[in-house]
Short mmCIF file of C-alpha atoms and ligand atoms in Angstrom, two decimals:
data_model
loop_
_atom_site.label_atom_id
_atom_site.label_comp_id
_atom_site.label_asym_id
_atom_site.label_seq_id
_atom_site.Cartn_x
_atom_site.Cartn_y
_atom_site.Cartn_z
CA UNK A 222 -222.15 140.53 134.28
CA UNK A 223 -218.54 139.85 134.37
CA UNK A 224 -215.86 142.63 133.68
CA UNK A 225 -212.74 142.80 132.86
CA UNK A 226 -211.29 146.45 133.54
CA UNK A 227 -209.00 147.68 130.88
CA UNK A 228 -205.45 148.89 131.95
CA UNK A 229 -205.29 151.36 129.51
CA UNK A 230 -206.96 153.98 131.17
CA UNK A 231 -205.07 153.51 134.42
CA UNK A 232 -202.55 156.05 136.05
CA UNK A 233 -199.49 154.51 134.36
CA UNK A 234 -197.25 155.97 137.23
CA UNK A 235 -198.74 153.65 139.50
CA UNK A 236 -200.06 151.02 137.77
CA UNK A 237 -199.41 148.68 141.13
CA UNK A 238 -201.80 150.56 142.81
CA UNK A 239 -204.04 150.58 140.33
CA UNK A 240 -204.58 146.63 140.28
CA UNK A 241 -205.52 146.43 143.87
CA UNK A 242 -208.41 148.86 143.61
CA UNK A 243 -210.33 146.35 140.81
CA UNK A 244 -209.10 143.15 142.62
CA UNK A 245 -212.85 142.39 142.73
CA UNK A 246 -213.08 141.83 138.92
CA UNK A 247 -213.65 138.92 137.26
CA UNK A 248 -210.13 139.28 134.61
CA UNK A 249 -207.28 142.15 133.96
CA UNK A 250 -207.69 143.29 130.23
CA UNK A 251 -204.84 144.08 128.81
CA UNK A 252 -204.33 145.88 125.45
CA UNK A 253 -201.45 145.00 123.60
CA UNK A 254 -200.93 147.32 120.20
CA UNK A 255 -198.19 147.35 117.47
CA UNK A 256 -198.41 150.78 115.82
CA UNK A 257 -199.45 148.91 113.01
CA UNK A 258 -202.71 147.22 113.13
CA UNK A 259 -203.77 150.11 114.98
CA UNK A 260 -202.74 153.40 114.95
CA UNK A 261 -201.26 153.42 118.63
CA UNK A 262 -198.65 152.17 120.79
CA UNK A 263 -199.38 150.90 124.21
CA UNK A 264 -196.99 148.40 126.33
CA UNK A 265 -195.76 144.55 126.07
CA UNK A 266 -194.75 141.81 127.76
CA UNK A 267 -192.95 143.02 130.16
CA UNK A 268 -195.38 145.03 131.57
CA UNK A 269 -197.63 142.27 131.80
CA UNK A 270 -195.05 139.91 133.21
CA UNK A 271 -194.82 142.63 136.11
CA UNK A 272 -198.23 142.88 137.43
CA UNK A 273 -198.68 139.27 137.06
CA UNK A 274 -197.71 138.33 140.92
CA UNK A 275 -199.61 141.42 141.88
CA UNK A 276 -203.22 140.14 140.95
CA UNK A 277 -204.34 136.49 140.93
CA UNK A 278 -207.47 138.19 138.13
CA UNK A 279 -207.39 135.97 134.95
CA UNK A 280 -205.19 137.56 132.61
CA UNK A 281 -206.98 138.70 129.82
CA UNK A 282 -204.82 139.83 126.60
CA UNK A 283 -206.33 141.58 123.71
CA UNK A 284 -203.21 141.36 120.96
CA UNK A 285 -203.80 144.71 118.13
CA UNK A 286 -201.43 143.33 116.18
CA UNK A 287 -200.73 142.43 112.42
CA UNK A 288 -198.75 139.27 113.81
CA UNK A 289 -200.20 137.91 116.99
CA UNK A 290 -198.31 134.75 116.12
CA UNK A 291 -195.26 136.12 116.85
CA UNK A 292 -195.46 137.29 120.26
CA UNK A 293 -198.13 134.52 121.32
CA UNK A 294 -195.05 132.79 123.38
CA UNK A 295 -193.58 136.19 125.16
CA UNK A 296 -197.89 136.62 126.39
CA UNK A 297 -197.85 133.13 127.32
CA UNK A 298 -194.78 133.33 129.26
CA UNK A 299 -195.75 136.67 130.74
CA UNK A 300 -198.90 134.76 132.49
CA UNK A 301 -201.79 135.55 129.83
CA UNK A 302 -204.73 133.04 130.57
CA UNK A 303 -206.62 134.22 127.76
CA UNK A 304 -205.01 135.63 124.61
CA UNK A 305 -207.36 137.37 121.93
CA UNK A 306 -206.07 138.06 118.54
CA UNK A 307 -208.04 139.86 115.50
CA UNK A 308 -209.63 138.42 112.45
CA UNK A 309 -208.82 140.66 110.43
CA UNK A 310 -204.85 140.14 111.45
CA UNK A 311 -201.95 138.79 108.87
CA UNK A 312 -201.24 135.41 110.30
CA UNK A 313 -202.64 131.81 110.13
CA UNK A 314 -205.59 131.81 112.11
CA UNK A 315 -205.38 128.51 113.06
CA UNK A 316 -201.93 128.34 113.66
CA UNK A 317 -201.98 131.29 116.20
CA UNK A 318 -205.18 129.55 117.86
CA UNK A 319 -203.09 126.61 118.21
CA UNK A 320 -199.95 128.28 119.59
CA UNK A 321 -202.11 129.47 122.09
CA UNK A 322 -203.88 126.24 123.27
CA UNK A 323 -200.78 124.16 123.10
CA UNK A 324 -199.17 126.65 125.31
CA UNK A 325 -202.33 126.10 128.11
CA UNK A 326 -203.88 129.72 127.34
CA UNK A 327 -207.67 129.61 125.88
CA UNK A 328 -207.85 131.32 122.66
CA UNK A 329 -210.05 133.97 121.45
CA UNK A 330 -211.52 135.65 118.11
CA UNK A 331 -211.90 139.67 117.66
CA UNK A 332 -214.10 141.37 115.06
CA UNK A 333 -213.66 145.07 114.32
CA UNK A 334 -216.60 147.13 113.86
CA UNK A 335 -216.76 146.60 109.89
CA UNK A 336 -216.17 142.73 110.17
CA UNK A 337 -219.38 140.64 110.20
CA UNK A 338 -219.76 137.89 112.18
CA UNK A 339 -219.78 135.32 109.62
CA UNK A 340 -215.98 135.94 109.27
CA UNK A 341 -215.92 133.84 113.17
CA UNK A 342 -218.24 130.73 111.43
CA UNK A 343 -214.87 128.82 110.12
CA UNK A 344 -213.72 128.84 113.22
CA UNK A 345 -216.54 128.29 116.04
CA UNK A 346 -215.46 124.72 117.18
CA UNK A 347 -211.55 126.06 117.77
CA UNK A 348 -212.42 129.27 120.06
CA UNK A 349 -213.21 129.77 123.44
CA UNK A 350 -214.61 133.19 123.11
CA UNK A 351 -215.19 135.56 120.54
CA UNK A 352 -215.18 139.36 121.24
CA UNK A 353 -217.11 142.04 119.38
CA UNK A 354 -215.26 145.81 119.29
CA UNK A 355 -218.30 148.66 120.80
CA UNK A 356 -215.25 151.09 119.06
CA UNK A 357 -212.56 150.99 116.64
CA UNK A 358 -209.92 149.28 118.13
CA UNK A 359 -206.84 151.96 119.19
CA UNK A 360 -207.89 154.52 121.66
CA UNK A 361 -209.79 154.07 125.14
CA UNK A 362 -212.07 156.96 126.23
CA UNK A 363 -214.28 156.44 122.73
CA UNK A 364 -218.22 156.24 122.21
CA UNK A 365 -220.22 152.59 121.96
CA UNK A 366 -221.80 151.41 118.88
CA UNK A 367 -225.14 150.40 119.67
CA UNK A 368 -225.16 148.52 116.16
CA UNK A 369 -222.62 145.95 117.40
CA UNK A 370 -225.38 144.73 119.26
CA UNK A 371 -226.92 143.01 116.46
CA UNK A 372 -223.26 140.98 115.55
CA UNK A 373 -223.34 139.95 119.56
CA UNK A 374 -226.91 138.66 118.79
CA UNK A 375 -226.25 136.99 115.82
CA UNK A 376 -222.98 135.11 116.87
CA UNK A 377 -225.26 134.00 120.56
CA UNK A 378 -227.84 132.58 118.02
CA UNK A 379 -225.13 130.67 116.29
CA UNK A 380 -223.23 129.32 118.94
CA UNK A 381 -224.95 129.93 122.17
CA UNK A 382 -222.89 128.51 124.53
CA UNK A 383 -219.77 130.57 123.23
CA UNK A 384 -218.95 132.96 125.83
CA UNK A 385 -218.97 136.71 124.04
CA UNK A 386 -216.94 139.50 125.78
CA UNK A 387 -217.37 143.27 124.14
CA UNK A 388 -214.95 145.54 124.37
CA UNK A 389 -215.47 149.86 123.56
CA UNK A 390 -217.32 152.47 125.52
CA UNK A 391 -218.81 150.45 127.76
CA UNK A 392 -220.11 152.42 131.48
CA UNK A 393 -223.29 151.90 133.42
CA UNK A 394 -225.63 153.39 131.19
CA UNK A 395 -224.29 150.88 127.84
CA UNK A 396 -224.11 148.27 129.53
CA UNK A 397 -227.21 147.48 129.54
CA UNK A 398 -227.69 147.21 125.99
CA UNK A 399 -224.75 144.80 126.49
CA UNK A 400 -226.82 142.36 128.99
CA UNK A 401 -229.72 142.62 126.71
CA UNK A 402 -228.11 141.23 123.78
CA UNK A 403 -226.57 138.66 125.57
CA UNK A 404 -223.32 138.91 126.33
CA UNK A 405 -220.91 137.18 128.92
CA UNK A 406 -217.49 139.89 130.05
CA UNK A 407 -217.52 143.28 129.53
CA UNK A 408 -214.52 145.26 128.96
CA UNK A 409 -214.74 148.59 130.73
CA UNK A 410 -211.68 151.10 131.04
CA UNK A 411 -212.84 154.29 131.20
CA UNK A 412 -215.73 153.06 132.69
CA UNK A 413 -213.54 151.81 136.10
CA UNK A 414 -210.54 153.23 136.49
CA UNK A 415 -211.34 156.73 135.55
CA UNK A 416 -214.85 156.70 137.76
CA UNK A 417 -214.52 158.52 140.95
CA UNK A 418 -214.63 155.20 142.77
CA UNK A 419 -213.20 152.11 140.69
CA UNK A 420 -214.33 149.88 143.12
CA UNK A 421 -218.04 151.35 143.16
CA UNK A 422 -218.10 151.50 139.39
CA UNK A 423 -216.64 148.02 139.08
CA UNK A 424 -219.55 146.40 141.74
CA UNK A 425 -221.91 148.92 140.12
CA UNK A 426 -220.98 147.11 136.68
CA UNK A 427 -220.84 143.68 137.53
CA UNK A 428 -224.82 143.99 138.70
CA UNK A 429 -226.29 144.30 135.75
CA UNK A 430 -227.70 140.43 134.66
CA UNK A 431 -227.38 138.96 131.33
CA UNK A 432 -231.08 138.80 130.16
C1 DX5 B 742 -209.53 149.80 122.54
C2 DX5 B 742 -209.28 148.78 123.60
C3 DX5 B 742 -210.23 148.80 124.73
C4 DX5 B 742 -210.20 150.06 125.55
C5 DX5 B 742 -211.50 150.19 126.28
O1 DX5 B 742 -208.65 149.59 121.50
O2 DX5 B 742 -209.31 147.49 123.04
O3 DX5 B 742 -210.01 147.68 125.57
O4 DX5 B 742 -209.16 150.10 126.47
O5 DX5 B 742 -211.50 151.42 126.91
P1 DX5 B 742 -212.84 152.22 127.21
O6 DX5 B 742 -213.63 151.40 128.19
O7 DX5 B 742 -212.34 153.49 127.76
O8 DX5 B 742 -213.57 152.38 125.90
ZN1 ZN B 743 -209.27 145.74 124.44
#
């Protein structure tokens, strides 16, 4: 299983450090929210432009945002590789997919837990990933919904070869429900940096096979 450890539930006082001890993972995830889409505030840019020459992990940005469009160029700039956007958001869809390819980033889809996967159908052949939310989006440190299993099932019978990342509540006992259903990266925050050993969590994590 790949992972992708979430920076959100770092020690923000030395988030430096805090890169080197997953440098074994397979991207950074980094949670980008408005205030608005979600009811929370976490960091920009310029936080992510910072640890950028610290890590040479695949940048993985997860924009909570009513307008991802806007601030696609300041993630692109700051050295996102992927950028993930919601659904459910208030801009073009396709124009924010496209304003992420054309700037050399690959481009995903997020679904909220009330979202069905249908809503990702129009837009299969323009994605490179599509990631299902194991929580509401907003807050690290919350519980997994087993039921999101079924959307990550559905959208692997639809487009198999679409990689699917989750992202929630995710720690060595859920994950497995996560390799079961099928899917690819595996957001885990909690999960890594707040485990007694990241490292040993993170190796611990990324042994579980994708059945
Ligand atoms: C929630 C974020 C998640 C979160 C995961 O809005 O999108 O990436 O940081 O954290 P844990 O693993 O603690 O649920
Ligand atoms: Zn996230």
């Amino acid at each position: 299983m790949q992972i992708a450890p979430s920076v959100l539930a770092a020690d923000f006082t030395k988030l430096g450090q805090e890169i080197q001890r997953v440098s074994g993972a397979d991207y950074l995830h980094l949670d980008i929210m408005d205030g608005h889409f979600v009811p929370n505030i976490s960091y920009g840019p310029g936080v992510v432009a910072a640890l950028r020459p610290l890590t040479s992990l695949p940048f993985d940005v997860h924009l909570m945002l009513d307008h991802p469009l806007e601030y696609v160029p300041a993630f692109l700039k700051a050295g996102a590789d992927l950028i993930t956007f919601h659904v459910e958001c208030k801009d073009p869809i396709d124009e924010t997919l496209a304003a992420i390819h054309n700037g050399g980033a690959k481009a995903g889809l997020v679904l909220k837990p009330a979202t069905p996967a249908e809503a990702l159908w129009p837009w299969l052949d323009k994605i490179d990933l599509a990631m299902v939310m194991t929580v509401e989006p907003g807050f690290g440190g919350q519980s997994f919904m087993e039921p999101m299993m079924d959307k990550v099932r559905e959208i692997k019978k639809k487009a198999p070869s679409l990689l699917v990342e989750a992202d929630g509540g995710i720690n060595d006992t859920t994950i497995q429900l996560c390799a079961e259903a099928g899917v690819d990266i595996c957001v885990a925050g909690t999960g890594v940096f707040r485990a007694e050993n990241a490292e040993e969590a993170l190796k611990q994590l990324q042994s579980w096979g994708n059945d």
